[in-house]
Amino acid sequence: MRPLLIERFLARDFLVTQAAVTAVLLLVIIGGVLGRVLRDVAEGRIPLDVLPALVAFGSFKGLMLLWPVALFLAFLLVLGRMQRDSELIAMQAGGVSFARIYRAIYMVAIPAALVLLFLMSFVVPRVEAMVDQLRDRADQRSDLVGITPGRFLRSRVGDQVFFAESLTPDRQALLSVFIYHERADGIAEVTVAKRAIAELHASARYLVLEDGHRYVGVPGEGSFQMLEFDRLRMRVPDPTLAEPRRSLDGVPMAELWEQRHQPVFRGELEWRLAMPVSVLMLALVALPLGLVPPRSGRYAAVPLAIVVYALYANLLIMGKSWVIVGQVPMWLGLWWVHLLPLSVWLVLSWRRCLWPVRFRPVRSAAR
């Protein structure tokens, strides 16, 4: 049946409110991801030039995880406003049943769940694989890339400690460089130079120091060797070759299905399927939660909704871990977690007199 005027009006309100809520949540997500990535950059774990890509990919992944709650809040805010302004009461007086309101809710929830299923199944794994590749490439790059002027940085390989006072305006060289290296025999090497640049070759990596000194000796003893140089080419240890990163989030959906009999892959598969299902379950419980007394305010249902969502989301996270470690049978998976919003819906629907649902005739004015 073609949606009538009431359904189209409600669906449009839900979509507009969801866009606003999603925009606010996206700003929060970007701020959190940016803070974590900037901390890694400051500590020299990743180079600065991969910062935009990591922030973009991390924000996209975070948005996928918070999409259900964004839609849930949109339903609650619209229903709360309509209940406060007595619009829902007027609709019921005009013959609009709760079934029609649910129809409008699921006109938005079902397409959102299908889109989220596609994103969680195909797009998010590719994004996670790209993030793993970026971090692998960053680990293979020169230590100079991760040096932040004014901070001491321990090399990812070897026992070297770097310090640079500043960068040149073109960011191609370091100024006032300090390097400390303790050899296996206990002898320490301290190298200072006015300028340093990195040279990358196919077989090795070098740090070219200009106009400096090197001090070699045992700490605590008075005898040191001093070397003065105009140009010193210093070999930078190559990172230990390791297996490429491959996080569980980056495993393709087809491989998860093939390996579904293993608890680790089964847990990830159940998690990806649980996200779109959670959209439908939260949409189910949104209507009885939104039917608060008219004078209680637009946000009266939000605190209880946050508690319901927090319990639901945490059970999903813990349930995934339990499936992976084998504490929950694989045949049960995460489906038992969806009983929580279903139970809330049954209790609140009974208290709000939502069922049995009465299908009333629709007046022509409602069209």
PDB file of N, CA and C in Angstrom, residues 308-351:
ATOM      1  N   VAL A 308      18.391   1.955  28.543  1.00  0.00           N
ATOM      2  CA  VAL A 308      18.070   0.773  27.736  1.00  0.00           C
ATOM      3  C   VAL A 308      19.141   0.542  26.686  1.00  0.00           C
ATOM      4  N   TYR A 309      19.555   1.602  25.996  1.00  0.00           N
ATOM      5  CA  TYR A 309      20.571   1.440  24.953  1.00  0.00           C
ATOM      6  C   TYR A 309      21.915   1.033  25.538  1.00  0.00           C
ATOM      7  N   ALA A 310      22.279   1.620  26.687  1.00  0.00           N
ATOM      8  CA  ALA A 310      23.571   1.277  27.293  1.00  0.00           C
ATOM      9  C   ALA A 310      23.616  -0.204  27.666  1.00  0.00           C
ATOM     10  N   LEU A 311      22.540  -0.697  28.281  1.00  0.00           N
ATOM     11  CA  LEU A 311      22.495  -2.127  28.613  1.00  0.00           C
ATOM     12  C   LEU A 311      22.539  -2.993  27.361  1.00  0.00           C
ATOM     13  N   TYR A 312      21.789  -2.596  26.370  1.00  0.00           N
ATOM     14  CA  TYR A 312      21.717  -3.353  25.113  1.00  0.00           C
ATOM     15  C   TYR A 312      23.079  -3.391  24.417  1.00  0.00           C
ATOM     16  N   ALA A 313      23.719  -2.215  24.278  1.00  0.00           N
ATOM     17  CA  ALA A 313      25.010  -2.147  23.581  1.00  0.00           C
ATOM     18  C   ALA A 313      26.092  -2.904  24.343  1.00  0.00           C
ATOM     19  N   ASN A 314      26.112  -2.773  25.669  1.00  0.00           N
ATOM     20  CA  ASN A 314      27.126  -3.478  26.445  1.00  0.00           C
ATOM     21  C   ASN A 314      26.928  -4.990  26.418  1.00  0.00           C
ATOM     22  N   LEU A 315      25.681  -5.434  26.400  1.00  0.00           N
ATOM     23  CA  LEU A 315      25.431  -6.869  26.274  1.00  0.00           C
ATOM     24  C   LEU A 315      25.894  -7.394  24.914  1.00  0.00           C
ATOM     25  N   LEU A 316      25.702  -6.579  23.853  1.00  0.00           N
ATOM     26  CA  LEU A 316      26.191  -6.987  22.540  1.00  0.00           C
ATOM     27  C   LEU A 316      27.714  -7.118  22.538  1.00  0.00           C
ATOM     28  N   ILE A 317      28.396  -6.140  23.152  1.00  0.00           N
ATOM     29  CA  ILE A 317      29.865  -6.171  23.189  1.00  0.00           C
ATOM     30  C   ILE A 317      30.349  -7.363  24.002  1.00  0.00           C
ATOM     31  N   MET A 318      29.755  -7.546  25.187  1.00  0.00           N
ATOM     32  CA  MET A 318      30.164  -8.690  26.010  1.00  0.00           C
ATOM     33  C   MET A 318      29.784 -10.013  25.355  1.00  0.00           C
ATOM     34  N   GLY A 319      28.608 -10.046  24.704  1.00  0.00           N
ATOM     35  CA  GLY A 319      28.193 -11.264  24.033  1.00  0.00           C
ATOM     36  C   GLY A 319      29.147 -11.654  22.920  1.00  0.00           C
ATOM     37  N   LYS A 320      29.656 -10.663  22.201  1.00  0.00           N
ATOM     38  CA  LYS A 320      30.645 -10.963  21.156  1.00  0.00           C
ATOM     39  C   LYS A 320      31.890 -11.598  21.767  1.00  0.00           C
ATOM     40  N   SER A 321      32.369 -11.044  22.879  1.00  0.00           N
ATOM     41  CA  SER A 321      33.548 -11.613  23.552  1.00  0.00           C
ATOM     42  C   SER A 321      33.260 -13.017  24.056  1.00  0.00           C
ATOM     43  N   TRP A 322      32.054 -13.243  24.561  1.00  0.00           N
ATOM     44  CA  TRP A 322      31.712 -14.575  25.070  1.00  0.00           C
ATOM     45  C   TRP A 322      31.655 -15.602  23.942  1.00  0.00           C
ATOM     46  N   VAL A 323      31.161 -15.196  22.779  1.00  0.00           N
ATOM     47  CA  VAL A 323      31.139 -16.119  21.640  1.00  0.00           C
ATOM     48  C   VAL A 323      32.564 -16.456  21.205  1.00  0.00           C
ATOM     49  N   ILE A 324      33.442 -15.447  21.188  1.00  0.00           N
ATOM     50  CA  ILE A 324      34.820 -15.661  20.744  1.00  0.00           C
ATOM     51  C   ILE A 324      35.558 -16.617  21.676  1.00  0.00           C
ATOM     52  N   VAL A 325      35.371 -16.456  22.987  1.00  0.00           N
ATOM     53  CA  VAL A 325      36.094 -17.316  23.944  1.00  0.00           C
ATOM     54  C   VAL A 325      35.362 -18.626  24.214  1.00  0.00           C
ATOM     55  N   GLY A 326      34.168 -18.802  23.641  1.00  0.00           N
ATOM     56  CA  GLY A 326      33.467 -20.064  23.783  1.00  0.00           C
ATOM     57  C   GLY A 326      32.566 -20.175  24.987  1.00  0.00           C
ATOM     58  N   GLN A 327      32.268 -19.063  25.680  1.00  0.00           N
ATOM     59  CA  GLN A 327      31.377 -19.123  26.833  1.00  0.00           C
ATOM     60  C   GLN A 327      29.904 -19.194  26.434  1.00  0.00           C
ATOM     61  N   VAL A 328      29.594 -18.834  25.196  1.00  0.00           N
ATOM     62  CA  VAL A 328      28.226 -18.903  24.684  1.00  0.00           C
ATOM     63  C   VAL A 328      28.223 -19.863  23.501  1.00  0.00           C
ATOM     64  N   PRO A 329      27.262 -20.780  23.419  1.00  0.00           N
ATOM     65  CA  PRO A 329      27.215 -21.698  22.265  1.00  0.00           C
ATOM     66  C   PRO A 329      27.112 -20.932  20.951  1.00  0.00           C
ATOM     67  N   MET A 330      27.791 -21.440  19.943  1.00  0.00           N
ATOM     68  CA  MET A 330      27.797 -20.736  18.657  1.00  0.00           C
ATOM     69  C   MET A 330      26.417 -20.705  18.021  1.00  0.00           C
ATOM     70  N   TRP A 331      25.589 -21.708  18.273  1.00  0.00           N
ATOM     71  CA  TRP A 331      24.257 -21.708  17.686  1.00  0.00           C
ATOM     72  C   TRP A 331      23.386 -20.601  18.284  1.00  0.00           C
ATOM     73  N   LEU A 332      23.707 -20.198  19.516  1.00  0.00           N
ATOM     74  CA  LEU A 332      22.945 -19.129  20.157  1.00  0.00           C
ATOM     75  C   LEU A 332      23.438 -17.762  19.719  1.00  0.00           C
ATOM     76  N   GLY A 333      24.768 -17.621  19.594  1.00  0.00           N
ATOM     77  CA  GLY A 333      25.344 -16.374  19.110  1.00  0.00           C
ATOM     78  C   GLY A 333      24.962 -15.178  19.949  1.00  0.00           C
ATOM     79  N   LEU A 334      24.560 -14.106  19.282  1.00  0.00           N
ATOM     80  CA  LEU A 334      24.136 -12.874  19.955  1.00  0.00           C
ATOM     81  C   LEU A 334      22.632 -12.672  19.910  1.00  0.00           C
ATOM     82  N   TRP A 335      21.904 -13.659  19.409  1.00  0.00           N
ATOM     83  CA  TRP A 335      20.468 -13.461  19.246  1.00  0.00           C
ATOM     84  C   TRP A 335      19.744 -13.325  20.582  1.00  0.00           C
ATOM     85  N   TRP A 336      20.288 -13.923  21.632  1.00  0.00           N
ATOM     86  CA  TRP A 336      19.630 -13.818  22.931  1.00  0.00           C
ATOM     87  C   TRP A 336      19.670 -12.390  23.463  1.00  0.00           C
ATOM     88  N   VAL A 337      20.640 -11.583  23.041  1.00  0.00           N
ATOM     89  CA  VAL A 337      20.741 -10.201  23.527  1.00  0.00           C
ATOM     90  C   VAL A 337      19.542  -9.383  23.071  1.00  0.00           C
ATOM     91  N   HIS A 338      18.996  -9.712  21.912  1.00  0.00           N
ATOM     92  CA  HIS A 338      17.867  -8.935  21.391  1.00  0.00           C
ATOM     93  C   HIS A 338      16.600  -9.152  22.208  1.00  0.00           C
ATOM     94  N   LEU A 339      16.630 -10.087  23.141  1.00  0.00           N
ATOM     95  CA  LEU A 339      15.475 -10.259  24.027  1.00  0.00           C
ATOM     96  C   LEU A 339      15.305  -9.089  24.984  1.00  0.00           C
ATOM     97  N   LEU A 340      16.384  -8.331  25.258  1.00  0.00           N
ATOM     98  CA  LEU A 340      16.280  -7.194  26.176  1.00  0.00           C
ATOM     99  C   LEU A 340      15.356  -6.111  25.630  1.00  0.00           C
ATOM    100  N   PRO A 341      15.602  -5.544  24.429  1.00  0.00           N
ATOM    101  CA  PRO A 341      14.649  -4.545  23.931  1.00  0.00           C
ATOM    102  C   PRO A 341      13.272  -5.136  23.668  1.00  0.00           C
ATOM    103  N   LEU A 342      13.206  -6.425  23.290  1.00  0.00           N
ATOM    104  CA  LEU A 342      11.898  -7.043  23.087  1.00  0.00           C
ATOM    105  C   LEU A 342      11.122  -7.115  24.399  1.00  0.00           C
ATOM    106  N   SER A 343      11.804  -7.444  25.508  1.00  0.00           N
ATOM    107  CA  SER A 343      11.139  -7.481  26.815  1.00  0.00           C
ATOM    108  C   SER A 343      10.693  -6.093  27.238  1.00  0.00           C
ATOM    109  N   VAL A 344      11.533  -5.088  27.003  1.00  0.00           N
ATOM    110  CA  VAL A 344      11.152  -3.711  27.334  1.00  0.00           C
ATOM    111  C   VAL A 344       9.931  -3.297  26.531  1.00  0.00           C
ATOM    112  N   TRP A 345       9.897  -3.696  25.265  1.00  0.00           N
ATOM    113  CA  TRP A 345       8.741  -3.354  24.433  1.00  0.00           C
ATOM    114  C   TRP A 345       7.470  -4.018  24.956  1.00  0.00           C
ATOM    115  N   LEU A 346       7.547  -5.286  25.345  1.00  0.00           N
ATOM    116  CA  LEU A 346       6.366  -5.981  25.847  1.00  0.00           C
ATOM    117  C   LEU A 346       5.839  -5.327  27.124  1.00  0.00           C
ATOM    118  N   VAL A 347       6.755  -4.991  28.051  1.00  0.00           N
ATOM    119  CA  VAL A 347       6.323  -4.399  29.317  1.00  0.00           C
ATOM    120  C   VAL A 347       5.729  -3.015  29.100  1.00  0.00           C
ATOM    121  N   LEU A 348       6.452  -2.164  28.357  1.00  0.00           N
ATOM    122  CA  LEU A 348       5.970  -0.797  28.154  1.00  0.00           C
ATOM    123  C   LEU A 348       4.724  -0.763  27.296  1.00  0.00           C
ATOM    124  N   SER A 349       4.617  -1.660  26.317  1.00  0.00           N
ATOM    125  CA  SER A 349       3.410  -1.699  25.484  1.00  0.00           C
ATOM    126  C   SER A 349       2.189  -2.076  26.308  1.00  0.00           C
ATOM    127  N   TRP A 350       2.376  -2.985  27.246  1.00  0.00           N
ATOM    128  CA  TRP A 350       1.260  -3.356  28.124  1.00  0.00           C
ATOM    129  C   TRP A 350       0.875  -2.192  29.029  1.00  0.00           C
ATOM    130  N   ARG A 351       1.868  -1.484  29.554  1.00  0.00           N
ATOM    131  CA  ARG A 351       1.573  -0.356  30.440  1.00  0.00           C
ATOM    132  C   ARG A 351       0.987   0.826  29.685  1.00  0.00           C
TER     133      ARG A 351
END
